[in-house]
PDB file of C-alpha atoms and ligand atoms in Angstrom:
ATOM      1  CA  MET F   1      94.117 -36.748   2.651  1.00  0.00           C
ATOM      2  CA  SER F   2      94.450 -35.449  -0.995  1.00  0.00           C
ATOM      3  CA  ASN F   3      93.088 -31.919  -0.867  1.00  0.00           C
ATOM      4  CA  ILE F   4      94.846 -30.786   2.395  1.00  0.00           C
ATOM      5  CA  LEU F   5      98.478 -30.891   3.846  1.00  0.00           C
ATOM      6  CA  VAL F   6      98.952 -31.114   7.691  1.00  0.00           C
ATOM      7  CA  SER F   7     102.201 -30.634   9.315  1.00  0.00           C
ATOM      8  CA  THR F   8     102.993 -30.307  13.151  1.00  0.00           C
ATOM      9  CA  GLU F   9     106.135 -28.281  14.415  1.00  0.00           C
ATOM     10  CA  ASN F  10     107.151 -27.094  17.578  1.00  0.00           C
ATOM     11  CA  GLU F  11     103.578 -28.054  18.875  1.00  0.00           C
ATOM     12  CA  ILE F  12     101.803 -25.936  15.902  1.00  0.00           C
ATOM     13  CA  THR F  13      99.624 -27.660  13.460  1.00  0.00           C
ATOM     14  CA  THR F  14      99.707 -26.304  10.171  1.00  0.00           C
ATOM     15  CA  ILE F  15      96.708 -27.409   8.071  1.00  0.00           C
ATOM     16  CA  THR F  16      96.785 -26.203   4.207  1.00  0.00           C
ATOM     17  CA  ILE F  17      93.944 -26.200   2.110  1.00  0.00           C
ATOM     18  CA  ASN F  18      95.698 -27.466  -1.028  1.00  0.00           C
ATOM     19  CA  ARG F  19      93.632 -27.152  -4.433  1.00  0.00           C
ATOM     20  CA  PRO F  20      95.690 -24.247  -5.568  1.00  0.00           C
ATOM     21  CA  ASP F  21      94.509 -24.955  -9.222  1.00  0.00           C
ATOM     22  CA  LYS F  22      90.648 -24.401  -7.884  1.00  0.00           C
ATOM     23  CA  LEU F  23      91.864 -21.350  -5.652  1.00  0.00           C
ATOM     24  CA  ASN F  24      91.484 -23.898  -2.659  1.00  0.00           C
ATOM     25  CA  ALA F  25      87.470 -24.100  -3.332  1.00  0.00           C
ATOM     26  CA  LEU F  26      85.842 -26.264  -0.572  1.00  0.00           C
ATOM     27  CA  ASN F  27      84.261 -29.275  -2.236  1.00  0.00           C
ATOM     28  CA  LYS F  28      82.646 -31.958  -0.191  1.00  0.00           C
ATOM     29  CA  GLN F  29      85.843 -33.802  -0.056  1.00  0.00           C
ATOM     30  CA  THR F  30      88.094 -30.920   1.287  1.00  0.00           C
ATOM     31  CA  ILE F  31      85.450 -29.947   4.080  1.00  0.00           C
ATOM     32  CA  SER F  32      85.551 -33.823   5.210  1.00  0.00           C
ATOM     33  CA  GLU F  33      89.258 -34.082   5.101  1.00  0.00           C
ATOM     34  CA  LEU F  34      89.140 -30.683   7.165  1.00  0.00           C
ATOM     35  CA  SER F  35      86.676 -31.842   9.548  1.00  0.00           C
ATOM     36  CA  GLN F  36      89.188 -35.135  10.413  1.00  0.00           C
ATOM     37  CA  ALA F  37      92.179 -32.938  10.607  1.00  0.00           C
ATOM     38  CA  ILE F  38      90.750 -30.703  13.033  1.00  0.00           C
ATOM     39  CA  ASP F  39      89.431 -33.714  15.447  1.00  0.00           C
ATOM     40  CA  GLN F  40      92.898 -35.256  14.750  1.00  0.00           C
ATOM     41  CA  ALA F  41      94.701 -32.105  15.964  1.00  0.00           C
ATOM     42  CA  GLU F  42      92.186 -31.360  18.827  1.00  0.00           C
ATOM     43  CA  ASP F  43      93.077 -35.096  20.002  1.00  0.00           C
ATOM     44  CA  ASP F  44      96.806 -34.775  19.328  1.00  0.00           C
ATOM     45  CA  GLU F  45      98.664 -34.521  22.514  1.00  0.00           C
ATOM     46  CA  ASP F  46     101.511 -32.563  20.383  1.00  0.00           C
ATOM     47  CA  THR F  47      99.255 -29.854  18.865  1.00  0.00           C
ATOM     48  CA  ARG F  48      98.756 -26.505  20.927  1.00  0.00           C
ATOM     49  CA  VAL F  49      97.640 -24.317  18.514  1.00  0.00           C
ATOM     50  CA  ILE F  50      96.203 -24.606  15.026  1.00  0.00           C
ATOM     51  CA  ILE F  51      96.748 -22.307  11.738  1.00  0.00           C
ATOM     52  CA  LEU F  52      94.709 -22.760   8.963  1.00  0.00           C
ATOM     53  CA  THR F  53      96.032 -21.460   5.374  1.00  0.00           C
ATOM     54  CA  GLY F  54      95.668 -22.015   1.685  1.00  0.00           C
ATOM     55  CA  ALA F  55      98.126 -23.363  -0.633  1.00  0.00           C
ATOM     56  CA  GLY F  56      99.744 -20.890  -3.186  1.00  0.00           C
ATOM     57  CA  GLU F  57      99.797 -17.009  -3.123  1.00  0.00           C
ATOM     58  CA  LYS F  58      96.717 -16.305  -4.698  1.00  0.00           C
ATOM     59  CA  ALA F  59      93.923 -17.614  -2.459  1.00  0.00           C
ATOM     60  CA  PHE F  60      92.968 -18.737   1.374  1.00  0.00           C
ATOM     61  CA  VAL F  61      89.519 -20.251  -0.175  1.00  0.00           C
ATOM     62  CA  ALA F  62      87.808 -18.852  -3.146  1.00  0.00           C
ATOM     63  CA  GLY F  63      84.604 -20.338  -1.591  1.00  0.00           C
ATOM     64  CA  ALA F  64      82.532 -23.603  -1.659  1.00  0.00           C
ATOM     65  CA  ASP F  65      82.913 -25.153  -4.734  1.00  0.00           C
ATOM     66  CA  ILE F  66      80.288 -23.871  -7.035  1.00  0.00           C
ATOM     67  CA  LYS F  67      80.370 -26.687  -9.458  1.00  0.00           C
ATOM     68  CA  GLU F  68      79.226 -28.784  -6.848  1.00  0.00           C
ATOM     69  CA  PHE F  69      75.951 -27.265  -5.892  1.00  0.00           C
ATOM     70  CA  ALA F  70      75.013 -25.656  -8.952  1.00  0.00           C
ATOM     71  CA  ASP F  71      72.025 -27.911  -9.630  1.00  0.00           C
ATOM     72  CA  PHE F  72      71.059 -28.664  -6.159  1.00  0.00           C
ATOM     73  CA  THR F  73      67.367 -28.425  -5.107  1.00  0.00           C
ATOM     74  CA  PRO F  74      66.266 -26.609  -2.425  1.00  0.00           C
ATOM     75  CA  GLU F  75      66.365 -29.538   0.075  1.00  0.00           C
ATOM     76  CA  GLN F  76      69.539 -30.380  -0.829  1.00  0.00           C
ATOM     77  CA  GLY F  77      70.832 -26.804  -0.366  1.00  0.00           C
ATOM     78  CA  LYS F  78      69.744 -27.025   2.963  1.00  0.00           C
ATOM     79  CA  GLU F  79      71.621 -30.181   3.808  1.00  0.00           C
ATOM     80  CA  LEU F  80      74.682 -28.940   2.301  1.00  0.00           C
ATOM     81  CA  ALA F  81      74.515 -25.835   4.829  1.00  0.00           C
ATOM     82  CA  ALA F  82      73.500 -27.798   7.537  1.00  0.00           C
ATOM     83  CA  LYS F  83      76.055 -30.647   6.963  1.00  0.00           C
ATOM     84  CA  GLY F  84      78.782 -27.968   6.360  1.00  0.00           C
ATOM     85  CA  GLN F  85      78.292 -25.866   9.607  1.00  0.00           C
ATOM     86  CA  HIS F  86      77.884 -29.169  11.889  1.00  0.00           C
ATOM     87  CA  ASP F  87      81.125 -31.042  10.390  1.00  0.00           C
ATOM     88  CA  LEU F  88      83.378 -28.180   9.655  1.00  0.00           C
ATOM     89  CA  PHE F  89      82.500 -24.533  10.812  1.00  0.00           C
ATOM     90  CA  ASP F  90      80.941 -25.068  14.267  1.00  0.00           C
ATOM     91  CA  LYS F  91      83.729 -27.569  14.754  1.00  0.00           C
ATOM     92  CA  VAL F  92      86.196 -25.026  14.250  1.00  0.00           C
ATOM     93  CA  GLU F  93      84.513 -22.242  16.224  1.00  0.00           C
ATOM     94  CA  ALA F  94      84.377 -24.868  19.539  1.00  0.00           C
ATOM     95  CA  CYS F  95      87.916 -26.508  19.097  1.00  0.00           C
ATOM     96  CA  SER F  96      89.366 -26.307  22.365  1.00  0.00           C
ATOM     97  CA  LYS F  97      92.682 -25.253  20.982  1.00  0.00           C
ATOM     98  CA  PRO F  98      93.104 -21.830  19.555  1.00  0.00           C
ATOM     99  CA  VAL F  99      92.947 -21.788  15.601  1.00  0.00           C
ATOM    100  CA  ILE F 100      94.163 -18.845  13.900  1.00  0.00           C
ATOM    101  CA  ALA F 101      93.739 -18.450  10.231  1.00  0.00           C
ATOM    102  CA  ALA F 102      96.312 -17.100   8.101  1.00  0.00           C
ATOM    103  CA  VAL F 103      94.506 -15.355   5.168  1.00  0.00           C
ATOM    104  CA  ASN F 104      96.890 -15.293   2.310  1.00  0.00           C
ATOM    105  CA  GLY F 105      94.844 -14.205  -0.445  1.00  0.00           C
ATOM    106  CA  PHE F 106      91.173 -14.317  -1.528  1.00  0.00           C
ATOM    107  CA  ALA F 107      88.907 -15.520   1.059  1.00  0.00           C
ATOM    108  CA  LEU F 108      85.456 -15.186  -0.188  1.00  0.00           C
ATOM    109  CA  GLY F 109      81.998 -17.096   0.497  1.00  0.00           C
ATOM    110  CA  GLY F 110      82.831 -20.335   2.357  1.00  0.00           C
ATOM    111  CA  GLY F 111      86.626 -19.431   2.595  1.00  0.00           C
ATOM    112  CA  LEU F 112      85.721 -16.234   4.615  1.00  0.00           C
ATOM    113  CA  GLU F 113      83.186 -18.276   6.410  1.00  0.00           C
ATOM    114  CA  LEU F 114      86.209 -20.629   7.294  1.00  0.00           C
ATOM    115  CA  ALA F 115      88.221 -17.749   8.202  1.00  0.00           C
ATOM    116  CA  MET F 116      85.600 -16.206  10.766  1.00  0.00           C
ATOM    117  CA  ALA F 117      85.057 -19.517  12.345  1.00  0.00           C
ATOM    118  CA  ALA F 118      88.696 -19.528  13.429  1.00  0.00           C
ATOM    119  CA  HIS F 119      89.165 -17.730  16.571  1.00  0.00           C
ATOM    120  CA  PHE F 120      90.855 -14.699  14.804  1.00  0.00           C
ATOM    121  CA  ARG F 121      92.352 -14.093  11.688  1.00  0.00           C
ATOM    122  CA  VAL F 122      95.851 -12.587  10.012  1.00  0.00           C
ATOM    123  CA  ALA F 123      95.704 -11.308   6.593  1.00  0.00           C
ATOM    124  CA  SER F 124      98.603 -10.687   3.836  1.00  0.00           C
ATOM    125  CA  GLY F 125      98.398  -7.480   2.313  1.00  0.00           C
ATOM    126  CA  ASP F 126      97.120  -8.704  -0.906  1.00  0.00           C
ATOM    127  CA  ALA F 127      94.320 -10.723   0.708  1.00  0.00           C
ATOM    128  CA  ARG F 128      90.773  -9.932  -0.477  1.00  0.00           C
ATOM    129  CA  MET F 129      87.556 -10.770   1.517  1.00  0.00           C
ATOM    130  CA  GLY F 130      83.956 -10.981   0.585  1.00  0.00           C
ATOM    131  CA  LEU F 131      80.811 -12.589   0.656  1.00  0.00           C
ATOM    132  CA  PRO F 132      79.725 -12.471  -2.936  1.00  0.00           C
ATOM    133  CA  GLU F 133      77.019 -15.226  -2.730  1.00  0.00           C
ATOM    134  CA  VAL F 134      73.950 -13.020  -3.366  1.00  0.00           C
ATOM    135  CA  SER F 135      75.639 -12.247  -6.867  1.00  0.00           C
ATOM    136  CA  LEU F 136      75.311 -16.138  -7.451  1.00  0.00           C
ATOM    137  CA  GLY F 137      71.592 -15.882  -6.407  1.00  0.00           C
ATOM    138  CA  VAL F 138      72.198 -17.598  -3.080  1.00  0.00           C
ATOM    139  CA  ILE F 139      73.089 -16.365   0.662  1.00  0.00           C
ATOM    140  CA  PRO F 140      76.304 -17.735   2.759  1.00  0.00           C
ATOM    141  CA  GLY F 141      75.169 -20.761   4.150  1.00  0.00           C
ATOM    142  CA  TYR F 142      78.232 -21.606   6.157  1.00  0.00           C
ATOM    143  CA  GLY F 143      77.583 -19.241   9.205  1.00  0.00           C
ATOM    144  CA  GLY F 144      78.491 -16.107   7.211  1.00  0.00           C
ATOM    145  CA  THR F 145      75.219 -14.348   8.089  1.00  0.00           C
ATOM    146  CA  GLN F 146      75.896 -14.853  11.774  1.00  0.00           C
ATOM    147  CA  ARG F 147      79.294 -14.472  12.246  1.00  0.00           C
ATOM    148  CA  LEU F 148      80.428 -11.497   9.644  1.00  0.00           C
ATOM    149  CA  PRO F 149      77.756  -9.158  12.161  1.00  0.00           C
ATOM    150  CA  GLN F 150      79.251 -10.504  15.050  1.00  0.00           C
ATOM    151  CA  LEU F 151      82.759  -9.638  13.929  1.00  0.00           C
ATOM    152  CA  VAL F 152      82.359  -6.139  12.137  1.00  0.00           C
ATOM    153  CA  GLY F 153      78.772  -5.190  12.989  1.00  0.00           C
ATOM    154  CA  LYS F 154      75.360  -5.560  11.650  1.00  0.00           C
ATOM    155  CA  GLY F 155      75.613  -2.569   9.305  1.00  0.00           C
ATOM    156  CA  ARG F 156      78.664  -3.285   7.605  1.00  0.00           C
ATOM    157  CA  ALA F 157      77.929  -6.943   7.489  1.00  0.00           C
ATOM    158  CA  MET F 158      74.657  -5.674   5.568  1.00  0.00           C
ATOM    159  CA  GLU F 159      76.632  -3.857   3.088  1.00  0.00           C
ATOM    160  CA  MET F 160      79.547  -6.473   2.374  1.00  0.00           C
ATOM    161  CA  ILE F 161      76.560  -9.085   1.998  1.00  0.00           C
ATOM    162  CA  MET F 162      74.222  -6.942  -0.214  1.00  0.00           C
ATOM    163  CA  THR F 163      76.803  -5.511  -2.283  1.00  0.00           C
ATOM    164  CA  ALA F 164      78.447  -8.801  -2.800  1.00  0.00           C
ATOM    165  CA  GLY F 165      81.990  -6.811  -3.300  1.00  0.00           C
ATOM    166  CA  MET F 166      85.481  -7.554  -1.827  1.00  0.00           C
ATOM    167  CA  ILE F 167      87.284  -5.430   0.811  1.00  0.00           C
ATOM    168  CA  ASN F 168      91.212  -5.388   0.763  1.00  0.00           C
ATOM    169  CA  ALA F 169      93.192  -6.302   4.196  1.00  0.00           C
ATOM    170  CA  GLY F 170      93.523  -2.847   5.184  1.00  0.00           C
ATOM    171  CA  ARG F 171      89.705  -2.335   5.176  1.00  0.00           C
ATOM    172  CA  ALA F 172      89.583  -5.772   7.001  1.00  0.00           C
ATOM    173  CA  HIS F 173      91.678  -4.573   9.492  1.00  0.00           C
ATOM    174  CA  GLU F 174      90.012  -1.180   9.996  1.00  0.00           C
ATOM    175  CA  ILE F 175      86.674  -2.905  10.692  1.00  0.00           C
ATOM    176  CA  GLY F 176      88.259  -5.614  13.027  1.00  0.00           C
ATOM    177  CA  LEU F 177      87.408  -8.517  10.458  1.00  0.00           C
ATOM    178  CA  VAL F 178      91.586  -9.347  11.042  1.00  0.00           C
ATOM    179  CA  ASN F 179      93.756  -8.751  13.587  1.00  0.00           C
ATOM    180  CA  HIS F 180      96.741  -7.773  11.670  1.00  0.00           C
ATOM    181  CA  VAL F 181      98.199  -7.466   8.178  1.00  0.00           C
ATOM    182  CA  VAL F 182     101.481  -8.431   7.103  1.00  0.00           C
ATOM    183  CA  THR F 183     102.942  -9.375   3.817  1.00  0.00           C
ATOM    184  CA  GLN F 184     102.835 -12.777   2.406  1.00  0.00           C
ATOM    185  CA  GLU F 185     106.203 -13.592   3.541  1.00  0.00           C
ATOM    186  CA  GLU F 186     105.496 -12.703   6.959  1.00  0.00           C
ATOM    187  CA  LEU F 187     102.266 -14.062   7.277  1.00  0.00           C
ATOM    188  CA  LEU F 188     103.000 -17.608   8.584  1.00  0.00           C
ATOM    189  CA  PRO F 189     105.832 -16.558  10.652  1.00  0.00           C
ATOM    190  CA  THR F 190     103.622 -13.650  12.209  1.00  0.00           C
ATOM    191  CA  CYS F 191     101.080 -16.566  12.889  1.00  0.00           C
ATOM    192  CA  ILE F 192     103.860 -18.834  14.209  1.00  0.00           C
ATOM    193  CA  GLN F 193     104.954 -16.153  16.759  1.00  0.00           C
ATOM    194  CA  LEU F 194     101.432 -15.488  17.956  1.00  0.00           C
ATOM    195  CA  ALA F 195     101.166 -19.274  18.364  1.00  0.00           C
ATOM    196  CA  GLN F 196     104.463 -19.300  20.373  1.00  0.00           C
ATOM    197  CA  LYS F 197     103.014 -16.531  22.754  1.00  0.00           C
ATOM    198  CA  ILE F 198      99.505 -18.553  23.150  1.00  0.00           C
ATOM    199  CA  ILE F 199     101.589 -21.934  23.986  1.00  0.00           C
ATOM    200  CA  LYS F 200     103.266 -20.257  26.918  1.00  0.00           C
ATOM    201  CA  ASN F 201      99.959 -20.144  28.277  1.00  0.00           C
ATOM    202  CA  SER F 202      97.609 -22.959  30.134  1.00  0.00           C
ATOM    203  CA  PRO F 203      95.920 -25.146  27.312  1.00  0.00           C
ATOM    204  CA  MET F 204      93.020 -26.147  30.055  1.00  0.00           C
ATOM    205  CA  ALA F 205      92.402 -22.117  30.792  1.00  0.00           C
ATOM    206  CA  LEU F 206      92.982 -21.535  26.879  1.00  0.00           C
ATOM    207  CA  ALA F 207      89.955 -23.702  26.243  1.00  0.00           C
ATOM    208  CA  ALA F 208      88.049 -22.485  29.254  1.00  0.00           C
ATOM    209  CA  ALA F 209      88.385 -19.059  27.752  1.00  0.00           C
ATOM    210  CA  ILE F 210      87.329 -20.189  24.043  1.00  0.00           C
ATOM    211  CA  ASP F 211      83.956 -21.732  25.736  1.00  0.00           C
ATOM    212  CA  ALA F 212      83.166 -18.790  27.651  1.00  0.00           C
ATOM    213  CA  ILE F 213      84.056 -16.422  24.782  1.00  0.00           C
ATOM    214  CA  ASN F 214      81.853 -18.636  22.188  1.00  0.00           C
ATOM    215  CA  ALA F 215      79.021 -19.034  25.176  1.00  0.00           C
ATOM    216  CA  GLY F 216      78.428 -15.019  24.619  1.00  0.00           C
ATOM    217  CA  PHE F 217      77.148 -15.515  21.083  1.00  0.00           C
ATOM    218  CA  ALA F 218      75.343 -18.747  21.458  1.00  0.00           C
ATOM    219  CA  VAL F 219      71.693 -17.980  21.332  1.00  0.00           C
ATOM    220  CA  GLY F 220      69.905 -18.715  24.474  1.00  0.00           C
ATOM    221  CA  VAL F 221      73.078 -18.885  26.838  1.00  0.00           C
ATOM    222  CA  ASP F 222      73.726 -16.604  29.618  1.00  0.00           C
ATOM    223  CA  GLY F 223      77.495 -15.853  28.498  1.00  0.00           C
ATOM    224  CA  TYR F 224      78.336 -14.210  32.227  1.00  0.00           C
ATOM    225  CA  ARG F 225      76.503 -17.472  33.610  1.00  0.00           C
ATOM    226  CA  ALA F 226      78.878 -19.475  31.321  1.00  0.00           C
ATOM    227  CA  GLU F 227      82.091 -17.436  32.337  1.00  0.00           C
ATOM    228  CA  ILE F 228      81.339 -18.187  36.101  1.00  0.00           C
ATOM    229  CA  ASP F 229      80.897 -21.734  35.317  1.00  0.00           C
ATOM    230  CA  CYS F 230      84.203 -22.219  33.263  1.00  0.00           C
ATOM    231  CA  PHE F 231      86.040 -19.778  35.789  1.00  0.00           C
ATOM    232  CA  GLY F 232      84.892 -22.012  38.591  1.00  0.00           C
ATOM    233  CA  ALA F 233      86.204 -25.307  36.769  1.00  0.00           C
ATOM    234  CA  CYS F 234      89.748 -23.870  36.145  1.00  0.00           C
ATOM    235  CA  PHE F 235      90.371 -23.836  39.966  1.00  0.00           C
ATOM    236  CA  GLY F 236      89.810 -27.597  39.790  1.00  0.00           C
ATOM    237  CA  THR F 237      92.746 -28.174  37.172  1.00  0.00           C
ATOM    238  CA  THR F 238      96.537 -29.232  37.442  1.00  0.00           C
ATOM    239  CA  ASP F 239      97.377 -26.257  35.042  1.00  0.00           C
ATOM    240  CA  PHE F 240      95.751 -23.836  37.706  1.00  0.00           C
ATOM    241  CA  GLN F 241      97.801 -25.497  40.256  1.00  0.00           C
ATOM    242  CA  GLU F 242     101.144 -25.108  38.480  1.00  0.00           C
ATOM    243  CA  GLY F 243     100.206 -21.403  37.404  1.00  0.00           C
ATOM    244  CA  THR F 244      99.549 -20.064  40.419  1.00  0.00           C
ATOM    245  CA  SER F 245     102.367 -22.303  42.347  1.00  0.00           C
ATOM    246  CA  ALA F 246     104.839 -21.008  39.685  1.00  0.00           C
ATOM    247  CA  PHE F 247     103.872 -17.350  40.248  1.00  0.00           C
ATOM    248  CA  LEU F 248     104.070 -17.819  44.275  1.00  0.00           C
ATOM    249  CA  GLU F 249     107.607 -19.592  43.595  1.00  0.00           C
ATOM    250  CA  LYS F 250     108.810 -16.895  41.298  1.00  0.00           C
ATOM    251  CA  ARG F 251     109.442 -19.296  38.237  1.00  0.00           C
ATOM    252  CA  LYS F 252     107.794 -19.759  34.657  1.00  0.00           C
ATOM    253  CA  PRO F 253     104.872 -22.400  34.533  1.00  0.00           C
ATOM    254  CA  GLN F 254     105.182 -25.320  32.651  1.00  0.00           C
ATOM    255  CA  PHE F 255     102.392 -26.013  31.072  1.00  0.00           C
TER     256      PHE F 255
HETATM  257  N1  COA Q 301      84.376 -22.847  -7.049  1.00  0.00           N
HETATM  258  C1  COA Q 301      84.553 -23.572  -7.936  1.00  0.00           C
HETATM  259  N2  COA Q 301      85.948 -23.352  -8.516  1.00  0.00           N
HETATM  260  C2  COA Q 301      86.280 -22.209  -8.248  1.00  0.00           C
HETATM  261  C3  COA Q 301      85.871 -21.402  -7.427  1.00  0.00           C
HETATM  262  C4  COA Q 301      84.819 -21.435  -6.677  1.00  0.00           C
HETATM  263  N3  COA Q 301      84.191 -20.987  -5.280  1.00  0.00           N
HETATM  264  N4  COA Q 301      86.589 -19.996  -7.221  1.00  0.00           N
HETATM  265  C5  COA Q 301      87.613 -20.097  -8.219  1.00  0.00           C
HETATM  266  N5  COA Q 301      87.573 -21.588  -8.895  1.00  0.00           N
HETATM  267  C6  COA Q 301      88.281 -22.090 -10.024  1.00  0.00           C
HETATM  268  C7  COA Q 301      88.000 -21.538 -11.083  1.00  0.00           C
HETATM  269  O1  COA Q 301      86.516 -21.962 -11.936  1.00  0.00           O
HETATM  270  C8  COA Q 301      88.834 -21.863 -12.083  1.00  0.00           C
HETATM  271  O2  COA Q 301      88.924 -23.149 -12.417  1.00  0.00           O
HETATM  272  P1  COA Q 301      89.406 -23.507 -13.970  1.00  0.00           P
HETATM  273  O3  COA Q 301      90.771 -23.252 -14.450  1.00  0.00           O
HETATM  274  O4  COA Q 301      88.990 -24.947 -14.175  1.00  0.00           O
HETATM  275  O5  COA Q 301      88.405 -22.769 -14.869  1.00  0.00           O
HETATM  276  C9  COA Q 301      90.285 -21.287 -10.873  1.00  0.00           C
HETATM  277  O6  COA Q 301      89.613 -21.880  -9.685  1.00  0.00           O
HETATM  278  C10 COA Q 301      90.805 -20.256 -11.346  1.00  0.00           C
HETATM  279  O7  COA Q 301      89.901 -19.171 -11.123  1.00  0.00           O
HETATM  280  P2  COA Q 301      89.697 -17.906 -11.932  1.00  0.00           P
HETATM  281  O8  COA Q 301      88.389 -17.513 -12.082  1.00  0.00           O
HETATM  282  O9  COA Q 301      90.189 -18.530 -13.283  1.00  0.00           O
HETATM  283  O10 COA Q 301      90.553 -17.068 -11.420  1.00  0.00           O
HETATM  284  P3  COA Q 301      90.659 -15.477 -11.505  1.00  0.00           P
HETATM  285  O11 COA Q 301      91.948 -14.944 -10.813  1.00  0.00           O
HETATM  286  O12 COA Q 301      89.940 -14.980 -12.469  1.00  0.00           O
HETATM  287  O13 COA Q 301      89.297 -15.014 -10.564  1.00  0.00           O
HETATM  288  C11 COA Q 301      87.988 -15.091  -8.541  1.00  0.00           C
HETATM  289  C12 COA Q 301      89.563 -15.264  -9.071  1.00  0.00           C
HETATM  290  C13 COA Q 301      88.456 -15.397  -6.854  1.00  0.00           C
HETATM  291  C14 COA Q 301      87.838 -13.641  -8.488  1.00  0.00           C
HETATM  292  C15 COA Q 301      87.034 -15.942  -9.075  1.00  0.00           C
HETATM  293  O14 COA Q 301      87.785 -17.255  -9.066  1.00  0.00           O
HETATM  294  C16 COA Q 301      85.959 -16.004  -8.345  1.00  0.00           C
HETATM  295  O15 COA Q 301      84.881 -15.351  -8.521  1.00  0.00           O
HETATM  296  N6  COA Q 301      85.460 -17.260  -7.792  1.00  0.00           N
HETATM  297  C17 COA Q 301      84.311 -17.332  -7.044  1.00  0.00           C
HETATM  298  C18 COA Q 301      83.829 -16.578  -5.964  1.00  0.00           C
HETATM  299  C19 COA Q 301      83.064 -16.880  -5.276  1.00  0.00           C
HETATM  300  O16 COA Q 301      81.895 -16.386  -5.608  1.00  0.00           O
HETATM  301  N7  COA Q 301      82.883 -17.487  -4.140  1.00  0.00           N
HETATM  302  C20 COA Q 301      81.635 -17.700  -3.250  1.00  0.00           C
HETATM  303  C21 COA Q 301      81.068 -19.340  -3.635  1.00  0.00           C
HETATM  304  S1  COA Q 301      79.563 -19.488  -2.614  1.00  0.00           S
END
């Protein structure tokens, strides 16, 4: 893997997009490596939470690599979006292990789309976020037109996409695009602290919660029905036995 770095410590896998000289722009190779890294982390028994971040202090990801698609035809554009959504963005969102985006600078275009595909986001105070695609004559293609309205509401998403502007971390926090804003130095430690809280909980229940929450945003799926199914399935898990036994025995559960 030449464009990303992966490290696992204390059951937390950090995946760092590592093209700082290109502000971590997502070229084809990086998307493919990220896709593989998510698969591996999901399969890895030593991983309970995944943190996504960018190398350097300037950018999380400054977007899809503009050089790569500048001469694409409509068919190639369609294929780029379809493959990207399938191989990476939808995979991150559907990952059965919690994925936190540590937004450490510019998160633009595909970068903000990647952060939005994560289950939640923490930003550094100097982060800047936006979907500038219409300034390039194109629209967001990695789920941005869908996930931004889900997170911040239709009107705010319309404004951000139409103006192609950037918002700062404070505004992103105000509109619910990021959950916390901290300094660059505190960014990874804060994400690790959140991950440690998550790790205390049942991995099987966390996976079920991710499924049920995502179901509510899936077209043609009844989220309440999905919740009932996911809730019921929890009763058949060893985690449920452990969690309820631990409570009744007045001890901490061992998940
Ligand atoms: N695709 C390809 N290369 C990119 C890139 C992208 N999305 N974003 C940044 N880069 C490259 C630049 O081309 C430059 O490479 P070079 O040194 O070989 O010329 C390098 O990263 C540094 O970027 P630069 O523009 O010099 O930094 P800056 O501090 O002046 O500006 C940004 C930072 C983020 C404002 C600016 O890079 C930018 O607007 N990037 C594109 C954002 C965008 O439109 N993203 C959506 C794509 S769909």
